Structure formats: C-alpha cells, structure tokens
Short mmCIF file of C-alpha atoms in Angstrom, two decimals:
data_model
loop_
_atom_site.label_atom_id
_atom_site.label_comp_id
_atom_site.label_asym_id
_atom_site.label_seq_id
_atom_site.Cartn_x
_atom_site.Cartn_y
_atom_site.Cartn_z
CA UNK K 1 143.90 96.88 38.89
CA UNK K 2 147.81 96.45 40.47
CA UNK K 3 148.92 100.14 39.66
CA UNK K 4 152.42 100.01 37.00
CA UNK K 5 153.90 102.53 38.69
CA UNK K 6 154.34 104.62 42.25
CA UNK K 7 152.40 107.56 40.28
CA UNK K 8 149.84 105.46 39.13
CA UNK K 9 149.68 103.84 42.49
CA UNK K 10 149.29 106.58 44.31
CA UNK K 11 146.40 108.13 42.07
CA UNK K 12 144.57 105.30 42.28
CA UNK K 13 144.95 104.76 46.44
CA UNK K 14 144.09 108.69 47.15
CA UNK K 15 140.81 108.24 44.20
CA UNK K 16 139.79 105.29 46.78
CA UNK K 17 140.09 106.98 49.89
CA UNK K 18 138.03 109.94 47.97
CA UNK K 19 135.40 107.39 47.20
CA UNK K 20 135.57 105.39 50.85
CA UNK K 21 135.98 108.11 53.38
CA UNK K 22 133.26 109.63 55.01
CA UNK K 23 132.85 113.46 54.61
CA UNK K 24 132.75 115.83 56.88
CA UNK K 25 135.49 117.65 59.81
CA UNK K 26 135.87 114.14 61.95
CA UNK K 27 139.62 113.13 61.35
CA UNK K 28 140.22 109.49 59.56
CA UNK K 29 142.77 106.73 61.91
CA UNK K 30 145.22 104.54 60.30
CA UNK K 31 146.17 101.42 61.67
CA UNK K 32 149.83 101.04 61.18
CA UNK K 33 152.05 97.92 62.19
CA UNK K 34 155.32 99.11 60.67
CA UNK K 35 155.11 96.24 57.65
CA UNK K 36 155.15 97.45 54.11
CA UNK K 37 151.33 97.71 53.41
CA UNK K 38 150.46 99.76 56.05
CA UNK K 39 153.42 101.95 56.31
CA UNK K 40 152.42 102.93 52.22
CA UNK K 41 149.11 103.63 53.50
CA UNK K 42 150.41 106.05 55.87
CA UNK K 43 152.14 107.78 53.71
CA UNK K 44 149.70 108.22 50.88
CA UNK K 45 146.64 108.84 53.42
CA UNK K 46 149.27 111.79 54.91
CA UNK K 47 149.14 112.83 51.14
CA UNK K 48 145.28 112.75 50.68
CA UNK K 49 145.04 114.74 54.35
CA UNK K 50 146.69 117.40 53.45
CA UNK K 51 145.36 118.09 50.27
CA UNK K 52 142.02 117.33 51.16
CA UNK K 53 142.19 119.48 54.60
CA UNK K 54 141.57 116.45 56.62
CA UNK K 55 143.36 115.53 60.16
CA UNK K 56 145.09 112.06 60.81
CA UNK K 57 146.36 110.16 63.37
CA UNK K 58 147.95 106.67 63.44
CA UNK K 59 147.93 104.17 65.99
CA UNK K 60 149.87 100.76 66.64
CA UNK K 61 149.00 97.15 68.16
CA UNK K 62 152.20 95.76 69.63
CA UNK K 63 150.44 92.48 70.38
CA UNK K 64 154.05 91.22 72.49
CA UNK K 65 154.49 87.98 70.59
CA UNK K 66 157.45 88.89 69.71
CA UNK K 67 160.82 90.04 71.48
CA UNK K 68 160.96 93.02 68.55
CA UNK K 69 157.51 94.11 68.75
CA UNK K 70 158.27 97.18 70.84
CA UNK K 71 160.96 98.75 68.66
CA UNK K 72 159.05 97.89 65.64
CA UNK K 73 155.99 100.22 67.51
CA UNK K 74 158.86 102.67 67.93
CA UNK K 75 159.73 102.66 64.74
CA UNK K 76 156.37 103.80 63.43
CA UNK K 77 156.21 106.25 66.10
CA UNK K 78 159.42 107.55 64.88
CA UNK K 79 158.31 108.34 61.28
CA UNK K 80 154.91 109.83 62.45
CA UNK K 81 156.96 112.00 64.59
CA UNK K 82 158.95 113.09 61.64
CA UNK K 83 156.08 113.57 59.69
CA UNK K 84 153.95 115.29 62.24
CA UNK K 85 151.44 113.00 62.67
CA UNK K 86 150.40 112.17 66.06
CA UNK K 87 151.09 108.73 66.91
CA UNK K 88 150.21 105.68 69.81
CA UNK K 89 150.83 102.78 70.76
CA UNK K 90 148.28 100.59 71.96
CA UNK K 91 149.30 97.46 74.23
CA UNK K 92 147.29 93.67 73.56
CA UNK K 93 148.62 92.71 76.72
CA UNK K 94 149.41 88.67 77.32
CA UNK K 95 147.45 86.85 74.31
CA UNK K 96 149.24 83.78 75.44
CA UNK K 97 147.16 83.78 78.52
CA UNK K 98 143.70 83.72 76.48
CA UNK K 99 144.64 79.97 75.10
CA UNK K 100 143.16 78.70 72.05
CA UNK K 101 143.49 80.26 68.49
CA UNK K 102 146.64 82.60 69.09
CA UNK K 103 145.94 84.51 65.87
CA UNK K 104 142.52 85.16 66.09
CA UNK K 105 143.01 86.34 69.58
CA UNK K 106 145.41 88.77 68.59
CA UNK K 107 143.07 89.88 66.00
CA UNK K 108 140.45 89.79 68.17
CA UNK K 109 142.88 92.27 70.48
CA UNK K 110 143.86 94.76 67.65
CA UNK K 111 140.26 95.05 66.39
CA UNK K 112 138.68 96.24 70.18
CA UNK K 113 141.53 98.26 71.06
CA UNK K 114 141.85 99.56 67.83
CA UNK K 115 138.18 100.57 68.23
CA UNK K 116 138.07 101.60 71.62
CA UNK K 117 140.62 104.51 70.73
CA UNK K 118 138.93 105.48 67.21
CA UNK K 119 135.90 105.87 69.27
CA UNK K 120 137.09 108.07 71.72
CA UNK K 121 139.01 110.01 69.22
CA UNK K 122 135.48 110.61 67.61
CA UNK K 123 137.36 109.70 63.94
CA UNK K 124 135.29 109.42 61.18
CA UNK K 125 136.77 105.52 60.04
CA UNK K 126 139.98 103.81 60.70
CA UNK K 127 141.85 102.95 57.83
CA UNK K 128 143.75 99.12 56.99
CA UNK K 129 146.21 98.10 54.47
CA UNK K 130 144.79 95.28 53.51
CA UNK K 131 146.15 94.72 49.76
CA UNK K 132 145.54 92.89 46.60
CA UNK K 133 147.47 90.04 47.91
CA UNK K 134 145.96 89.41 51.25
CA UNK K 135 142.83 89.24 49.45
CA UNK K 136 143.68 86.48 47.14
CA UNK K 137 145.14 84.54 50.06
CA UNK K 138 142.01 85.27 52.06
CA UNK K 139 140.62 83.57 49.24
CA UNK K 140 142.49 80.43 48.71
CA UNK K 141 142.17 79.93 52.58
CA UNK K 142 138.83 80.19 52.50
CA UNK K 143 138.18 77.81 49.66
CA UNK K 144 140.31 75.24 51.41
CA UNK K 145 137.71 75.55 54.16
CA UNK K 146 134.49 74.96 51.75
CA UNK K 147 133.29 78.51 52.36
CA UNK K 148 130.50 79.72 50.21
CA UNK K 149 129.51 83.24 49.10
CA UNK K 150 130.00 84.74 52.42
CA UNK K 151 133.62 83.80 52.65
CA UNK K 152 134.80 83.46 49.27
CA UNK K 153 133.93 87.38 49.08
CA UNK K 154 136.58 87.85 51.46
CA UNK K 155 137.30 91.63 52.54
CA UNK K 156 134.88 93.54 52.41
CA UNK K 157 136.01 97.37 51.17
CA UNK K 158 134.37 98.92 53.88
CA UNK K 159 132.23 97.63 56.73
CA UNK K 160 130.87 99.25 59.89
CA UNK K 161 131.55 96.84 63.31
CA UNK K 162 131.03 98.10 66.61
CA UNK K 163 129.96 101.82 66.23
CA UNK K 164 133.22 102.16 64.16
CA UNK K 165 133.79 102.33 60.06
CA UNK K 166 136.59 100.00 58.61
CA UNK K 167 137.80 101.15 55.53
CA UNK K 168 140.39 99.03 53.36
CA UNK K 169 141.62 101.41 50.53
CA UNK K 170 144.70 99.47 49.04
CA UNK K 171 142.46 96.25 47.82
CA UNK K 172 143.08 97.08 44.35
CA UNK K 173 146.99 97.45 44.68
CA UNK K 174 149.71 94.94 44.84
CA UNK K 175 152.22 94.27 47.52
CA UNK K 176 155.06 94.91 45.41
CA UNK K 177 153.24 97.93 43.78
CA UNK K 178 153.28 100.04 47.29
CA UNK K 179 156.93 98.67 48.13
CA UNK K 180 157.65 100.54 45.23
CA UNK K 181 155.64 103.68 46.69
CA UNK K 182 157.88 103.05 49.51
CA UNK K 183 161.46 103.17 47.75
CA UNK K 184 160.34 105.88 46.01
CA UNK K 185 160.13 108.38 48.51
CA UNK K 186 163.30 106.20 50.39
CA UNK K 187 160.95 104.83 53.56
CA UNK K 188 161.95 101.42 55.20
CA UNK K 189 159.21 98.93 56.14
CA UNK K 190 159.74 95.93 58.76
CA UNK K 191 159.34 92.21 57.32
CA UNK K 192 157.41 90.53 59.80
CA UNK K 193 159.31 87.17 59.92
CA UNK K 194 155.93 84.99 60.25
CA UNK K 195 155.32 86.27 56.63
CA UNK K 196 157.91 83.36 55.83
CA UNK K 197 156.94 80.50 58.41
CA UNK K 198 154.90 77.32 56.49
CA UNK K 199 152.94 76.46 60.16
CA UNK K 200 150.71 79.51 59.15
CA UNK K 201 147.84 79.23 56.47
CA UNK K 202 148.33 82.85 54.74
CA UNK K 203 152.03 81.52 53.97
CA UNK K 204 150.78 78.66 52.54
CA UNK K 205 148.43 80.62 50.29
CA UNK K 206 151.37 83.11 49.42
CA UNK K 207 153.52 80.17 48.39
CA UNK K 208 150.24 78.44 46.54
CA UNK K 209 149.75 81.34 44.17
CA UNK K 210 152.91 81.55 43.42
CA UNK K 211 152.74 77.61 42.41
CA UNK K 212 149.24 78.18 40.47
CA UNK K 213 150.57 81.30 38.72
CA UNK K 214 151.53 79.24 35.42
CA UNK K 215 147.73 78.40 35.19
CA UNK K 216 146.96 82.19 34.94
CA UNK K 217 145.55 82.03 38.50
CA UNK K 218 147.22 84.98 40.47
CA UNK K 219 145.87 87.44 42.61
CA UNK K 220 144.62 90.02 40.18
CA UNK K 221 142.06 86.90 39.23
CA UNK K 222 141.16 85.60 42.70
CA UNK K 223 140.97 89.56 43.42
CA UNK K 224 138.49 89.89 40.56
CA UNK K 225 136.39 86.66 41.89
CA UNK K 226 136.02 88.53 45.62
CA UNK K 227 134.69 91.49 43.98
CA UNK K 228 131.80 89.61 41.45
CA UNK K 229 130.70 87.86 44.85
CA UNK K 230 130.78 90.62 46.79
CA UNK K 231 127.91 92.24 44.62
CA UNK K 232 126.03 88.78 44.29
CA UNK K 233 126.55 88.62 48.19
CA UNK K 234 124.78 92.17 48.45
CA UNK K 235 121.66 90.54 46.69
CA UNK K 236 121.49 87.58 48.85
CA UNK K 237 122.13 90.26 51.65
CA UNK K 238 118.56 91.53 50.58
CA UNK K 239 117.13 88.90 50.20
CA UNK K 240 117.98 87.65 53.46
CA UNK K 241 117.04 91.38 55.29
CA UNK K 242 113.30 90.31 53.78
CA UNK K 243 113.19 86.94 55.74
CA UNK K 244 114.26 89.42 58.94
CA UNK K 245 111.52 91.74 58.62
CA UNK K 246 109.32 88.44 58.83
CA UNK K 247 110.84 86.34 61.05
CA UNK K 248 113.12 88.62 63.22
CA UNK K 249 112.79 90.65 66.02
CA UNK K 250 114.83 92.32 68.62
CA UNK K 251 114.35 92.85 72.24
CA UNK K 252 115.43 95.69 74.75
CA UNK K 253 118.27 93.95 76.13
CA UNK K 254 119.65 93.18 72.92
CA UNK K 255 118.20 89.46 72.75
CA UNK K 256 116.62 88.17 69.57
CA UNK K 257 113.89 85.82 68.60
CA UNK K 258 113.71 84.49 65.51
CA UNK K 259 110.19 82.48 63.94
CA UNK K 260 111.49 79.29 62.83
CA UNK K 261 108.69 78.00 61.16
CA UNK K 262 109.11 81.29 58.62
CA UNK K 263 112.81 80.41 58.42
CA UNK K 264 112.14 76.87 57.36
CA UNK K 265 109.75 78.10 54.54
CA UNK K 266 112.39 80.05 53.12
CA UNK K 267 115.59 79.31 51.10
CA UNK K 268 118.08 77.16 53.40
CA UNK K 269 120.38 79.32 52.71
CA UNK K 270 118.65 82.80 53.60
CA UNK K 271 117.71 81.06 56.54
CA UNK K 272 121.33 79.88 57.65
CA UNK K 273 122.70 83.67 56.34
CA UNK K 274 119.76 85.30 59.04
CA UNK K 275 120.94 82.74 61.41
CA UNK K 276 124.28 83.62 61.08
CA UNK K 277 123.75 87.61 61.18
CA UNK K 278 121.61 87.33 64.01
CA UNK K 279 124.18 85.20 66.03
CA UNK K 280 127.01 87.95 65.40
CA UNK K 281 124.51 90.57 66.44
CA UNK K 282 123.75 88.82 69.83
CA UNK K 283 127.47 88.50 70.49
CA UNK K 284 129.24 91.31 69.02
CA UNK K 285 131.42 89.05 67.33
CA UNK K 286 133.91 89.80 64.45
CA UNK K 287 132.62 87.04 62.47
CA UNK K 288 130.44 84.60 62.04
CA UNK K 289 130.63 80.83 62.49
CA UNK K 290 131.78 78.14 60.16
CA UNK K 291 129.00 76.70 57.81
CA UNK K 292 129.12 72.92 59.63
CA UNK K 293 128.91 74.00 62.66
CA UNK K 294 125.81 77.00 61.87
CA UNK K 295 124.20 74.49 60.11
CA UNK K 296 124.22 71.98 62.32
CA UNK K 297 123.25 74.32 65.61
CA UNK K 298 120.19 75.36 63.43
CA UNK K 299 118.80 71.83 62.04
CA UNK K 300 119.47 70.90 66.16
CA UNK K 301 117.34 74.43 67.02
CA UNK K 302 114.70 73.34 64.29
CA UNK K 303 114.38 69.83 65.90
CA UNK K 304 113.57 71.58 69.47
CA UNK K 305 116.96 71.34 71.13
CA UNK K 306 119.02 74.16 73.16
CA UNK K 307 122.51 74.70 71.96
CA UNK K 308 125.27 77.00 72.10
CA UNK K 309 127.34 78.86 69.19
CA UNK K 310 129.51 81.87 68.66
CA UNK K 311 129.49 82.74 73.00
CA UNK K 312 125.65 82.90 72.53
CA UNK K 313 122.78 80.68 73.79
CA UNK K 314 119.92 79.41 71.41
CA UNK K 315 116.94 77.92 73.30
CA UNK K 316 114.46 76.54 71.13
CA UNK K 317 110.36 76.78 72.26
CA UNK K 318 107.29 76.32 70.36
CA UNK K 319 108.70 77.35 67.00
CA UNK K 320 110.67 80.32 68.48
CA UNK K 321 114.52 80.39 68.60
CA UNK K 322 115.30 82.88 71.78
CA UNK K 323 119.22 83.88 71.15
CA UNK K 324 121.18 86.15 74.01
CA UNK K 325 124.72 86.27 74.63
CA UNK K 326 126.06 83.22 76.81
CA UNK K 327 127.09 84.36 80.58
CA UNK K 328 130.32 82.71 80.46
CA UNK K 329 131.56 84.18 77.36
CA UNK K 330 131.07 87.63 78.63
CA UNK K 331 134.05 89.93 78.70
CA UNK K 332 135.65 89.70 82.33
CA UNK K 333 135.35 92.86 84.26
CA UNK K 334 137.30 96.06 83.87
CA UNK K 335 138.22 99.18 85.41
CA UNK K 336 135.04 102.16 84.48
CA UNK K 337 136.53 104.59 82.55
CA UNK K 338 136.12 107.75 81.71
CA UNK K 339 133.68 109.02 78.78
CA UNK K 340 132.73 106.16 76.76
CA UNK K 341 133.90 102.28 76.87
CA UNK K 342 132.38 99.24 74.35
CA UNK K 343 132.33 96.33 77.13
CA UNK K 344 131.65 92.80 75.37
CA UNK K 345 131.79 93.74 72.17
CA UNK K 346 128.15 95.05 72.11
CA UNK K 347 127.19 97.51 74.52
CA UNK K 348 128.54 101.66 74.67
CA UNK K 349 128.83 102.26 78.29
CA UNK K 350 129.03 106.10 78.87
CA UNK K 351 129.94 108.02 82.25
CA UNK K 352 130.32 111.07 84.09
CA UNK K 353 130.96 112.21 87.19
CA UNK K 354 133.33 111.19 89.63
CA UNK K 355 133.29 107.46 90.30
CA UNK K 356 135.13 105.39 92.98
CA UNK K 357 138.39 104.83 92.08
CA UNK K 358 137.92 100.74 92.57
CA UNK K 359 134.60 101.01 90.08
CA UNK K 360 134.73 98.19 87.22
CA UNK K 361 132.79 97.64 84.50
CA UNK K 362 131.56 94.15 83.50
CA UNK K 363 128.31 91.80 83.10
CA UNK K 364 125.15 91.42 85.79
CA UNK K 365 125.62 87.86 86.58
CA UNK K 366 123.50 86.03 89.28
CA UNK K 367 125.03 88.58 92.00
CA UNK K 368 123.75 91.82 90.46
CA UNK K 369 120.12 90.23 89.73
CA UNK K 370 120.46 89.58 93.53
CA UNK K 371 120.96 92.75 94.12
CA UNK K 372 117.96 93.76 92.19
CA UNK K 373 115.97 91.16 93.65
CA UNK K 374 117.72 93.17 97.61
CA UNK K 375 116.46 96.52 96.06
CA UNK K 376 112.95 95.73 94.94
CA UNK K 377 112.61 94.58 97.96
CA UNK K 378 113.48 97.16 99.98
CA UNK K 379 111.50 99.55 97.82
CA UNK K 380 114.75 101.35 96.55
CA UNK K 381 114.33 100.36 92.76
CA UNK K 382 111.55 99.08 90.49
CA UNK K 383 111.92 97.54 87.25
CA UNK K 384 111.15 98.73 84.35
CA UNK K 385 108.32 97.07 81.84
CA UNK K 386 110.84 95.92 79.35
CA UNK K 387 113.17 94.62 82.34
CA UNK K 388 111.35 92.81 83.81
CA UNK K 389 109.67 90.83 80.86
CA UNK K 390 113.14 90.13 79.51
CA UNK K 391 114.28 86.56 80.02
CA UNK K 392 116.43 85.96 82.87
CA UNK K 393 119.36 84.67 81.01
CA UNK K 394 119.25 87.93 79.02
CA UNK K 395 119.28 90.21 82.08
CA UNK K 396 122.41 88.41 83.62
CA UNK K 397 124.91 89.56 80.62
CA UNK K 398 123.83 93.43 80.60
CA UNK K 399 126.66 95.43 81.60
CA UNK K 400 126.52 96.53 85.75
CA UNK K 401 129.50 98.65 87.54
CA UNK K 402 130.75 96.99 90.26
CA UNK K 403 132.54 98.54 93.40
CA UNK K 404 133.96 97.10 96.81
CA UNK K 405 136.37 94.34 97.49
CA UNK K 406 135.84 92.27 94.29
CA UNK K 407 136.02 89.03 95.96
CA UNK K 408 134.68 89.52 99.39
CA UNK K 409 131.86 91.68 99.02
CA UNK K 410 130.99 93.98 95.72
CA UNK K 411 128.76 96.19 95.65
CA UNK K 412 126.24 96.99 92.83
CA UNK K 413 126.53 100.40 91.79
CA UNK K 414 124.52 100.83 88.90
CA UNK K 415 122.85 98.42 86.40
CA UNK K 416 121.92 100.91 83.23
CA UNK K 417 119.71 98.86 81.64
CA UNK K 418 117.81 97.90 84.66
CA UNK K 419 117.51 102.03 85.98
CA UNK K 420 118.97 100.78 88.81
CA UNK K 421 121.43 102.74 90.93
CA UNK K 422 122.91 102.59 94.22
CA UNK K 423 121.49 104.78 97.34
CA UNK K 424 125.37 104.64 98.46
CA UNK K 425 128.88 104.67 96.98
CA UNK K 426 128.16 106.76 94.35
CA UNK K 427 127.20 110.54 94.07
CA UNK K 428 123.97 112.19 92.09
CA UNK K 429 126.25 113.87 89.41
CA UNK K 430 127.33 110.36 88.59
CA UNK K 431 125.24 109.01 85.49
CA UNK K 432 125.58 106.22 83.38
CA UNK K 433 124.39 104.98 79.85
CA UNK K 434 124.29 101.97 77.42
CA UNK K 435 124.15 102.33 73.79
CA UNK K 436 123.37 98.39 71.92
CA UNK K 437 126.15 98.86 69.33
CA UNK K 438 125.43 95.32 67.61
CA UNK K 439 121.54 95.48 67.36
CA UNK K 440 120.59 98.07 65.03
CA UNK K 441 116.86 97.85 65.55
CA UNK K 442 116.80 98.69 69.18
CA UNK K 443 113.76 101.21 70.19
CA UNK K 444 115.45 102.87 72.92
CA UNK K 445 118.40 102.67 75.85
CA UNK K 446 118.37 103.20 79.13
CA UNK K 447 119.92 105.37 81.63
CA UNK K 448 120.49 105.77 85.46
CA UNK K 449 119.84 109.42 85.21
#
C-alpha cells in the first residue's frame, strides 16, 4: 500500500480504476479542485482513458469562500485545456447564506452539483481523490466522535448516491506519493491554505498522526483498520437487509414504514443500522445521523412519540414507525429545466416540451394539495389509488411545477406523482416524470403523460 515510486504509483492507481470503473462506452467524470490529490488523479485517469479508449471530462466546484477560488477554477481549466480534456466550472453560489455547518454545506453543494452535471452528461461514475491520508484522518475524526463500525470504516471505495456512482481510486496511495506523480511529469498543484488552519478537525488529525507516528500508528495502519471494517460492515450490512425484508416496506411516494415490534426483537444494533438506512432513504441525505441522536429518536419512536431527524418526520402508531421527508426541509423551489433535474435530493424530475419560461420546480406544499382538492372538484383530475391512500404529510413534499407570480398567485402546473396536470398554462407536448432515486424498492413512477 503507499506506492515507492511515481511508476509504481501510477500502476497501482490505473489497476484500481481497471477494477472500480464501470464498463461499457459511457465516459467516467473527475472531480478536480486544483489541490494535489485531485490534480494526480487527473492526470493518471487521462492516462488510463486513453489507453483504455475511454472519454473524460473534468469538472470544478468553486464554492466562493475564498477571494482565490476563481483563478484556482481557472487554473484547472487551463491544464484541461492543454491537455484536451473538456473542462467546467460549476458555481456553489453563497454557502454563507445557508447558516449552520459551513463545511458540510459546501459539501453538501459540491456533491448535488457535482451530480446534477454527471447525470446529465450520462457518465458512467465520477471520480474523487480521496487518498490514503484523508482516510486515516477520516478516521481519527471519527473516533474522536465515538463512531462505531459505520464510521470508523470511513470511505467507502465506491458507493452509488443519488442515481450517480462515486468512485475513490487513490485510497491506497499517499499524499506525498502522487505529489511525486506530479513533479514528475513537472505539473503544479494549489495548497489550499485551510489545509494549515488548527480551527478545522482534518488539520487536527493531520497534525495528530504526525504526533502518534512514533507509536507505529500512521496512516498506512489506520488505512488498514478502514478496510478490515469495511468487510465486517458488509456482513452487518446483510444482516441488517434481513431485518428489512421483515420489517420494512416502502410506499409510492417514497415514504416508509417500518414494524417496530420486529425491530425490537432483533439486534439493537441491526435495528438502529435499518433505522439509520431508512432515514437517509426518506431524505436523500449524504449521510446518516450521529449514533446519540439515532438512538435516542428511535428508543423515543419505540416509546410511542413523534419526532424529527435527518429533515424527515417519524410518527409513531400502533407499533408502526411512518417516516416521510419533513415539509420544511424540502429543497426551496427552482427554475424547471430542461431534460432531467434531481430536486431534494430524492426525486428525478424529467421534461419535455416547451414550458413557460417562469416554470419552477419544487415541493407540493399545502397550496398544490389545494389545488388538487380545486381540481377534483371540478372534475378536471382524479387521484390515483396509491395517491390518494398516501398520508397527507407524504403528498405535501412530492415535487409539483409551479408557474405564475410566485408570491401573488401560482399556479399548479403539474404534480407528477399525483397525474395531475393543468387544463391551462401548459401545452399537450409538455410531459413530465419522477424517478424515486433514494428508494430502491419502489414498484412504479408516475407520469403526467
């Protein structure tokens, strides 16, 4: 593991992406933010392309934390250009404005818009340069927080979120080994001056090895650990897919009900790792929630009492845990676009035809199920069996295109998972679909066709 030297490194990184990347035509993404990691793994997936007859293309996150963010998004643009490899940039936007946790916001940012693009580019898996070193500090950090198997695995080599495959090639190769890839072939890299700033937790970790070192505990060892828990986390995995098929099941709107008297009858902790999976399912989130505060939301759902966890609602009844996403933690609205668009995280919203101009794409609510309520009414829409036995709360965060003045009075255009669309506003070539991207077990989608 580490790679001696550049040749070695680079044998081992292309043998990787051999073993990790899907096969087939689709071209592979690479997620570049001008720092020394990923700028290797540019170069050395440009390598593996072309000798494997596979397309590339790169993009970048300038999150605009920083006054040199832009330039360093040039930059990388720059050496794609010289290497002919076509290149974007891909703008986060104001972070500052989302408050909270700064850096998982940005990460947050980077992973949807990252994904939004691979999707449309139809790529077969984007990769990251996650190396040796960021997964020992991803360890230490996550032993300072108690974690168990789930977090002390850390990264994961290659994990599917959102419709999109993640692949991390470079977790068996040192930082310093793909700097030396780097001066090799005479590339520059940009130091990210955060990488040197105590406030954050992954420098603290950094300068930690480096302190524990002289007890033979480095990175190659806390590397090592990740992996051995990463296959005992794939047996708990099965274990805890064997409690789902008992005490799990999905509904058409992307809800899910879990039976909690088969959960308590199992291991606590196949429960709580079902609990947990089922949580980031409902919400489409990128992970899932600390251990204190899972395990207290589930002895509180055991006991008979609602609660709320990882922007989704848990409402406890007669032994049956109902979980659906949380109406205030859906993503705000945004302009339709064209083709396809992942709104909230969970659902694949797919157009065509032409569509007002002011059309935006974002959750039900209370207005659209008055819509519905308007339409039924008036004998312009009926709902469909699985509709209308969903629970109300669930119907409310299924995505709707909205048109009109916003404020004063929008109009409901279409509501995909309800059949629904309007009689005016929009034309008959116009057709809408959503895809469940978090839910695997969903029978079926809807469309307004």
């Amino acid at each position: 593991m580490g790679g001696d030297t550049a040749q070695e490194t680079v044998a081992a990184v292309l043998a990787e992406l051999d073993r990790l990347v899907p096969g087939g035509p689709a071209g592979v993404a690479v997620a570049v933010s001008g720092g020394g990691d990923s700028v290797a793994l540019l170069l050395l997936a440009a390598r593996w392309a072309r000798a494997r007859g596979r397309s590339i293309a790169v993009a970048t996150v300038d999150h605009g934390l920083r006054p040199e963010s832009a330039s360093e998004a040039q930059g990388v643009a720059d050496l794609c250009a010289r290497l002919g490899i076509p290149h974007k940039i891909l703008q986060a936007g104001d972070l500052r404005d989302a408050g909270g946790n700064l850096a998982a916001a940005a990460r947050e940012a980077r992973f949807a818009l990252l994904g939004d693009w691979a999707r449309a580019q139809g790529f077969a898996a984007v990769l990251l340069g996650h190396s040796m070193d960021d997964q020992a500090e991803t360890v230490l950090m996550r032993l300072a927080r108690g974690s168990g198997v789930e977090g002390l695995s850390a990264m994961q080599p290659a994990i599917r979120r959102a419709g999109v495959m993640w692949l991390r090639p470079l977790l068996d190769i040192r930082r310093k080994a793909l700097r030396a890839v780097l001066m090799a072939k005479g590339v520059g890299w940009v130091e990210d001056p955060t990488n040197e700033d105590p406030e954050y937790d992954r420098v603290k970790a950094r300068q930690a090895l480096g302190a524990l070192a002289p007890m033979g505990i480095d990175a190659e060892g806390l590397a090592r650990t990740a992996w051995h828990l990463q296959r005992q986390r794939r047996v708990l995995e099965r274990a805890m897919c064997d409690l789902a098929s008992r005490a799990r099941c999905f509904g058409e709107l992307g809800e899910a009900r879990l039976d909690l008297a088969a959960m308590v009858e199992d291991e606590p902790d196949t429960a709580l790792r079902l609990f947990a999976d089922t949580l980031v399912r409902v919400s489409g989130a990128i992970y899932r929630p600390r251990f204190r505060s899972l395990s207290q939301a589930l002895d509180q759902v055991n006991s008979g009492a609602n609660v709320t966890l990882s922007g989704c609602m848990i409402r406890s009844d007669r032994g049956v845990a109902l979980i659906c996403r949380e109406p205030s933690a859906c993503e705000p609205p945004r302009p339709l676009q064209a083709g396809a668009t992942v709104w909230d995280r969970r659902w694949r919203v797919t157009i065509s035809g032409r569509w007002p101009g002011t059309a935006r794409l974002g959750a039900l609510g209370a207005p659209g199920m008055a819509a519905l309520r308007r339409a039924a009414e008036s004998g312009d829409w009926t709902a469909p069996d699985a509709w209308a036995a969903a629970p109300r709360a669930v119907r409310q965060t299924t995505p709707a295109v909205w048109g009109g003045d916003s404020f004063k009075a929008p109009l409901l255009l279409a509501a995909p998972l309800a059949g629904h669309r309007a009689q005016r506003g929009i034309g008959p070539e116009c057709t809408l679909n959503a895809q469940n991207l978090s839910v695997g077990e969903l029978r079926s989608t809807f469309s307004t066709k």
